[in-house]
Amino acid sequence: MTAAEGSLPTPPMIRMAGVDKYFGQLHVLRDINIEVPSGQVVVVLGPSGSGKSTLCRAINRLEPINSGTIEVDGKPLPAEGKALAGLRADVGMVFQQFNLFSHKTIVDNVTLAPVKVRKQSAAEAKKAAMALLDRVGIANQAEKYPAQLSGGQQQRAAIARALAMQPKVMLFDEPTSALDPEMVQEVLDTMAGLAKDGMTMLVVTHEMGFARRAAHRVVFMADGEIVEDSTPNEFFTAPKSDRAKDFLGKILTH
Amino acid sequence: MDVLFDNLDVFANGFYTTIQLFVVSGIGSLILGTALAMLRVSPVPVFRSAGTLYVTIVRNTPLTLVFLFFAFAYPRLDMVDLSFFMTACVALTVYTSAFICEVVRSGINTVPVGQAEAARALGLGFGQVLGTIVLPQAFRSVLPPMMSMLIALLKNTTIAAGFSVAEAGQIRSILSERGENQLLTLIFVAVGFILLVMILTSVQRTLEKRWSVAR
């Protein structure tokens, strides 16, 4: 599907080959093959239940797969254990429900993993955390607890928390789906800024505007399969499959 | 009041031993109970079974029976010799930790899965996820039943009087030999326990207040 990227000299940041995943009888990922080269922003679209979140969560093994291979930066995903924790440290993840640690302040949320996993000193981690919080525009909220922040601020804090590990790639699992409409833009702007800085990103979202504006590539999924894999322009103006046309028809008429 | 002031040494020694019993077996129960809860939520089936087995066997076995076991059966096993005081601490810890385990485990179940997922996604190991993210939040949500368990433990220490430990439960029999009024003696012992419970309750209130602000 991505022959052009496959010929690059460096290994792709993410490679999934022949990936299958079942939830009991339900076949949620069907023979998934995808490569995301370094620096690319890939947006994954698709109707609910199409398997796009599962695909995202499989990449850092929050969802183990039944067969196939997944490689991150040329290395196959290890089994649960120290090696997997090491790999996850290099893969940033942002969740739909933010999942900020509710018993810790914003700045402690950001410094926790650098201190515990990367063994940075507290002072060093705090300095980096404040710079990141400033970058996502919530440095003045650093000493508050997650519940005291708006949804948009919490999600930006979650992005800062992931960035603090200096990840090679960022996964976004419907980052704006739990937000009030007026807060969606601030999170998307933060993500677009990241994309502009050259971060490798895989973004599962329903935000068509973001896909048009910031994505290099759009992957459309339905029923656990990748149905289309093209540029945003191609996908939105001339979708090839009926399922994509149907999906776009439903979304764009509203 | 004379009963109290004439025998202040007996009251002081008794309650001092009670507090020692409570502190040692309280810390022991919290550690063992939490460890058991960690076993019960572990991804390793053998660990889970071990935790479940312990709770199934020990929970609500009459405390006196547990004491009898450690006082009379355990020495026959020719393992480490325990003083009367340590025997009481072990019996209280074994008994209480089964309850603490279940309290902690229900606390773990209140922590949203996303919290642990976020921690794992950042590269924290199983122990770090549990120790820094899940357990601290679990303890916050089970503070009231946890304190009830500790108060029960405090009062359960009086069983030790029957097994040669001179704690507050033994004050009455000592003072009855001195010919003091037994009703008054018992009232003062009860007042002593009420004071200790009030201290624990205020600790609970302080922690609840602090942790509710924090969320």
Short mmCIF file of C-alpha atoms in Angstrom, two decimals, chain A:
data_model
loop_
_atom_site.label_atom_id
_atom_site.label_comp_id
_atom_site.label_asym_id
_atom_site.label_seq_id
_atom_site.Cartn_x
_atom_site.Cartn_y
_atom_site.Cartn_z
CA MET A 1 0.00 0.00 0.00
CA THR A 2 2.81 2.38 0.77
CA ALA A 3 5.45 1.27 -1.64
CA ALA A 4 6.91 4.76 -2.00
CA GLU A 5 7.65 5.07 1.72
CA GLY A 6 8.86 1.49 1.91
CA SER A 7 11.81 2.29 -0.30
CA LEU A 8 13.18 4.89 2.12
CA PRO A 9 16.60 3.97 3.55
CA THR A 10 15.56 4.37 7.22
CA PRO A 11 13.03 1.93 8.69
CA PRO A 12 9.51 3.32 9.06
CA MET A 13 8.66 4.65 12.53
CA ILE A 14 5.66 2.35 12.68
CA ARG A 15 5.18 -0.80 10.63
CA MET A 16 2.21 -3.13 10.94
CA ALA A 17 2.18 -6.22 8.76
CA GLY A 18 -0.59 -8.78 8.54
CA VAL A 19 -2.05 -7.75 11.89
CA ASP A 20 -5.18 -9.54 13.06
CA LYS A 21 -7.01 -9.02 16.32
CA TYR A 22 -10.13 -10.59 17.75
CA PHE A 23 -12.33 -9.64 20.68
CA GLY A 24 -13.79 -13.09 21.28
CA GLN A 25 -15.66 -13.85 18.06
CA LEU A 26 -15.42 -10.30 16.78
CA HIS A 27 -12.70 -9.75 14.18
CA VAL A 28 -11.70 -6.15 14.98
CA LEU A 29 -8.50 -5.84 12.94
CA ARG A 30 -8.32 -7.68 9.60
CA ASP A 31 -4.94 -8.11 7.95
CA ILE A 32 -3.72 -4.60 8.71
CA ASN A 33 -0.69 -3.45 6.72
CA ILE A 34 0.53 0.08 7.23
CA GLU A 35 3.80 1.96 7.46
CA VAL A 36 4.28 5.39 8.94
CA PRO A 37 7.61 6.95 7.98
CA SER A 38 9.42 9.27 10.35
CA GLY A 39 8.01 12.81 10.35
CA GLN A 40 4.71 11.90 8.76
CA VAL A 41 1.30 12.79 10.18
CA VAL A 42 -1.26 10.08 9.51
CA VAL A 43 -4.91 10.62 10.33
CA VAL A 44 -7.04 7.51 10.75
CA LEU A 45 -10.72 8.04 9.96
CA GLY A 46 -13.65 5.69 10.00
CA PRO A 47 -17.07 5.04 11.50
CA SER A 48 -17.45 3.90 15.14
CA GLY A 49 -16.49 0.28 15.61
CA SER A 50 -14.26 0.27 12.54
CA GLY A 51 -11.25 -0.70 14.67
CA LYS A 52 -9.34 2.56 14.45
CA SER A 53 -8.88 2.98 18.21
CA THR A 54 -7.82 -0.66 18.51
CA LEU A 55 -5.26 -0.09 15.77
CA CYS A 56 -3.88 2.90 17.65
CA ARG A 57 -3.74 1.02 20.96
CA ALA A 58 -2.12 -2.02 19.39
CA ILE A 59 0.95 0.01 18.45
CA ASN A 60 2.13 0.28 22.08
CA ARG A 61 0.53 -3.03 23.01
CA LEU A 62 -2.23 -1.66 25.20
CA GLU A 63 -4.19 -4.11 23.04
CA PRO A 64 -2.23 -7.29 22.32
CA ILE A 65 -2.76 -8.66 18.81
CA ASN A 66 -3.51 -12.24 17.76
CA SER A 67 -1.22 -12.46 14.75
CA GLY A 68 1.03 -10.39 12.53
CA THR A 69 3.94 -8.13 13.35
CA ILE A 70 4.19 -4.59 14.67
CA GLU A 71 7.50 -2.74 14.63
CA VAL A 72 8.30 0.62 16.12
CA ASP A 73 11.43 2.30 14.80
CA GLY A 74 12.56 -1.00 13.25
CA LYS A 75 12.16 -3.05 16.44
CA PRO A 76 9.38 -5.60 16.89
CA LEU A 77 7.07 -5.08 19.88
CA PRO A 78 8.38 -7.12 22.83
CA ALA A 79 6.16 -9.14 25.16
CA GLU A 80 4.88 -7.60 28.40
CA GLY A 81 7.82 -6.72 30.65
CA LYS A 82 10.81 -4.38 30.96
CA ALA A 83 11.54 -4.25 27.23
CA LEU A 84 7.95 -3.29 26.46
CA ALA A 85 8.03 -0.58 29.13
CA GLY A 86 11.19 0.75 27.48
CA LEU A 87 9.49 0.88 24.11
CA ARG A 88 6.38 2.54 25.52
CA ALA A 89 8.59 5.24 27.01
CA ASP A 90 9.52 6.21 23.44
CA VAL A 91 5.92 6.22 22.19
CA GLY A 92 3.78 9.08 23.44
CA MET A 93 0.07 8.44 23.81
CA VAL A 94 -2.87 10.80 24.26
CA PHE A 95 -6.23 9.36 25.28
CA GLN A 96 -9.81 10.37 24.64
CA GLN A 97 -10.46 10.66 28.40
CA PHE A 98 -7.13 12.51 29.06
CA ASN A 99 -6.30 10.07 31.89
CA LEU A 100 -4.29 12.61 33.84
CA PHE A 101 -3.29 11.19 37.22
CA SER A 102 -6.02 12.71 39.35
CA HIS A 103 -4.09 12.66 42.64
CA LYS A 104 -1.16 14.62 41.25
CA THR A 105 -0.78 18.25 40.20
CA ILE A 106 -0.38 19.10 36.52
CA VAL A 107 3.37 19.64 36.82
CA ASP A 108 3.73 16.37 38.79
CA ASN A 109 1.81 14.59 36.05
CA VAL A 110 4.36 15.84 33.54
CA THR A 111 7.48 15.14 35.62
CA LEU A 112 6.43 11.70 36.92
CA ALA A 113 7.62 9.52 34.04
CA PRO A 114 10.82 11.49 33.27
CA VAL A 115 11.83 11.04 36.93
CA LYS A 116 10.62 7.43 37.42
CA VAL A 117 11.48 6.02 33.99
CA ARG A 118 14.18 8.28 32.53
CA LYS A 119 15.77 8.85 35.97
CA GLN A 120 16.00 12.59 35.46
CA SER A 121 16.58 14.74 38.55
CA ALA A 122 13.47 16.41 39.95
CA ALA A 123 14.82 19.88 39.17
CA GLU A 124 15.75 18.99 35.61
CA ALA A 125 12.36 17.36 34.98
CA LYS A 126 10.49 20.31 36.45
CA LYS A 127 12.35 22.77 34.25
CA ALA A 128 11.54 20.75 31.15
CA ALA A 129 7.92 20.32 32.31
CA MET A 130 7.41 24.06 32.77
CA ALA A 131 8.79 24.69 29.29
CA LEU A 132 6.38 22.13 27.84
CA LEU A 133 3.41 23.48 29.78
CA ASP A 134 4.32 26.92 28.48
CA ARG A 135 4.43 25.54 24.95
CA VAL A 136 0.90 24.12 25.26
CA GLY A 137 -0.25 27.34 26.92
CA ILE A 138 -1.07 26.23 30.47
CA ALA A 139 2.07 27.08 32.46
CA ASN A 140 -0.11 29.11 34.85
CA GLN A 141 -2.08 25.96 35.76
CA ALA A 142 0.99 23.93 36.78
CA GLU A 143 0.19 23.66 40.49
CA LYS A 144 -3.50 22.81 40.06
CA TYR A 145 -5.04 19.34 40.08
CA PRO A 146 -6.53 17.89 36.87
CA ALA A 147 -10.13 18.23 38.10
CA GLN A 148 -9.63 21.98 38.48
CA LEU A 149 -8.88 22.39 34.75
CA SER A 150 -11.20 22.54 31.75
CA GLY A 151 -11.27 19.57 29.40
CA GLY A 152 -9.22 21.37 26.78
CA GLN A 153 -6.59 22.35 29.35
CA GLN A 154 -6.49 18.78 30.68
CA GLN A 155 -5.93 17.39 27.20
CA ARG A 156 -3.15 19.89 26.53
CA ALA A 157 -1.57 18.86 29.86
CA ALA A 158 -1.83 15.25 28.72
CA ILE A 159 -0.02 16.16 25.50
CA ALA A 160 2.71 17.89 27.53
CA ARG A 161 2.97 14.79 29.74
CA ALA A 162 3.54 12.59 26.69
CA LEU A 163 6.03 15.04 25.16
CA ALA A 164 8.07 15.13 28.38
CA MET A 165 9.37 11.65 27.52
CA GLN A 166 10.73 13.03 24.24
CA PRO A 167 8.89 10.36 22.26
CA LYS A 168 9.87 9.33 18.74
CA VAL A 169 6.23 9.10 17.76
CA MET A 170 2.92 10.30 19.18
CA LEU A 171 -0.33 8.33 19.13
CA PHE A 172 -3.61 10.23 19.55
CA ASP A 173 -6.69 8.14 20.31
CA GLU A 174 -9.66 10.44 19.60
CA PRO A 175 -8.10 13.31 21.53
CA THR A 176 -11.00 15.73 21.05
CA SER A 177 -13.98 13.39 21.26
CA ALA A 178 -14.61 14.00 24.96
CA LEU A 179 -14.29 17.78 24.72
CA ASP A 180 -16.91 20.49 24.66
CA PRO A 181 -17.01 22.01 21.17
CA GLU A 182 -15.42 25.31 22.17
CA MET A 183 -12.36 23.48 23.51
CA VAL A 184 -11.67 21.32 20.49
CA GLN A 185 -9.81 24.02 18.62
CA GLU A 186 -7.20 24.71 21.30
CA VAL A 187 -6.25 21.03 21.37
CA LEU A 188 -6.17 20.75 17.58
CA ASP A 189 -3.99 23.86 17.39
CA THR A 190 -1.54 22.29 19.83
CA MET A 191 -1.46 19.14 17.70
CA ALA A 192 -1.04 21.10 14.48
CA GLY A 193 1.91 22.89 16.08
CA LEU A 194 3.48 19.53 16.88
CA ALA A 195 2.92 18.32 13.34
CA LYS A 196 4.59 21.44 11.99
CA ASP A 197 7.63 20.75 14.19
CA GLY A 198 8.11 17.43 12.42
CA MET A 199 6.71 15.00 15.02
CA THR A 200 5.68 11.61 13.68
CA MET A 201 2.00 11.29 14.54
CA LEU A 202 -0.80 8.79 14.18
CA VAL A 203 -4.09 10.48 14.95
CA VAL A 204 -7.42 8.71 15.31
CA THR A 205 -10.05 11.42 15.08
CA HIS A 206 -13.38 12.59 13.74
CA GLU A 207 -12.03 16.06 13.04
CA MET A 208 -12.13 16.36 9.27
CA GLY A 209 -10.76 19.91 9.44
CA PHE A 210 -7.63 18.69 11.20
CA ALA A 211 -7.21 15.90 8.65
CA ARG A 212 -7.36 18.40 5.81
CA ARG A 213 -5.12 20.95 7.49
CA ALA A 214 -2.38 18.94 9.19
CA ALA A 215 -2.31 15.39 7.79
CA HIS A 216 0.12 14.16 5.17
CA ARG A 217 -1.96 11.10 4.71
CA VAL A 218 -5.43 9.82 5.49
CA VAL A 219 -6.18 6.20 6.29
CA PHE A 220 -9.82 5.21 6.16
CA MET A 221 -10.96 2.14 8.08
CA ALA A 222 -14.21 0.21 8.03
CA ASP A 223 -15.11 -3.14 9.63
CA GLY A 224 -11.54 -3.68 10.84
CA GLU A 225 -9.95 -3.17 7.44
CA ILE A 226 -7.95 -0.38 5.89
CA VAL A 227 -10.15 0.59 2.96
CA GLU A 228 -8.34 3.65 1.69
CA ASP A 229 -4.88 5.10 2.18
CA SER A 230 -4.33 8.36 0.33
CA THR A 231 -3.59 12.07 0.64
CA PRO A 232 -6.18 14.23 2.38
CA ASN A 233 -6.98 16.03 -0.84
CA GLU A 234 -7.57 12.82 -2.75
CA PHE A 235 -9.61 11.29 0.06
CA PHE A 236 -11.95 14.22 0.57
CA THR A 237 -12.41 15.18 -3.09
CA ALA A 238 -12.31 11.80 -4.82
CA PRO A 239 -12.82 8.86 -2.45
CA LYS A 240 -12.47 5.56 -4.30
CA SER A 241 -14.54 3.14 -2.24
CA ASP A 242 -18.27 3.17 -1.66
CA ARG A 243 -17.79 2.90 2.07
CA ALA A 244 -15.65 6.03 2.14
CA LYS A 245 -18.14 7.89 -0.03
CA ASP A 246 -20.96 6.79 2.26
CA PHE A 247 -18.97 7.86 5.37
CA LEU A 248 -18.08 11.26 3.93
CA GLY A 249 -21.65 11.74 2.76
CA LYS A 250 -22.95 11.24 6.29
CA ILE A 251 -20.37 13.50 7.89
CA LEU A 252 -20.18 16.34 5.43
CA THR A 253 -23.95 16.84 5.05
CA HIS A 254 -24.30 17.60 8.77
#
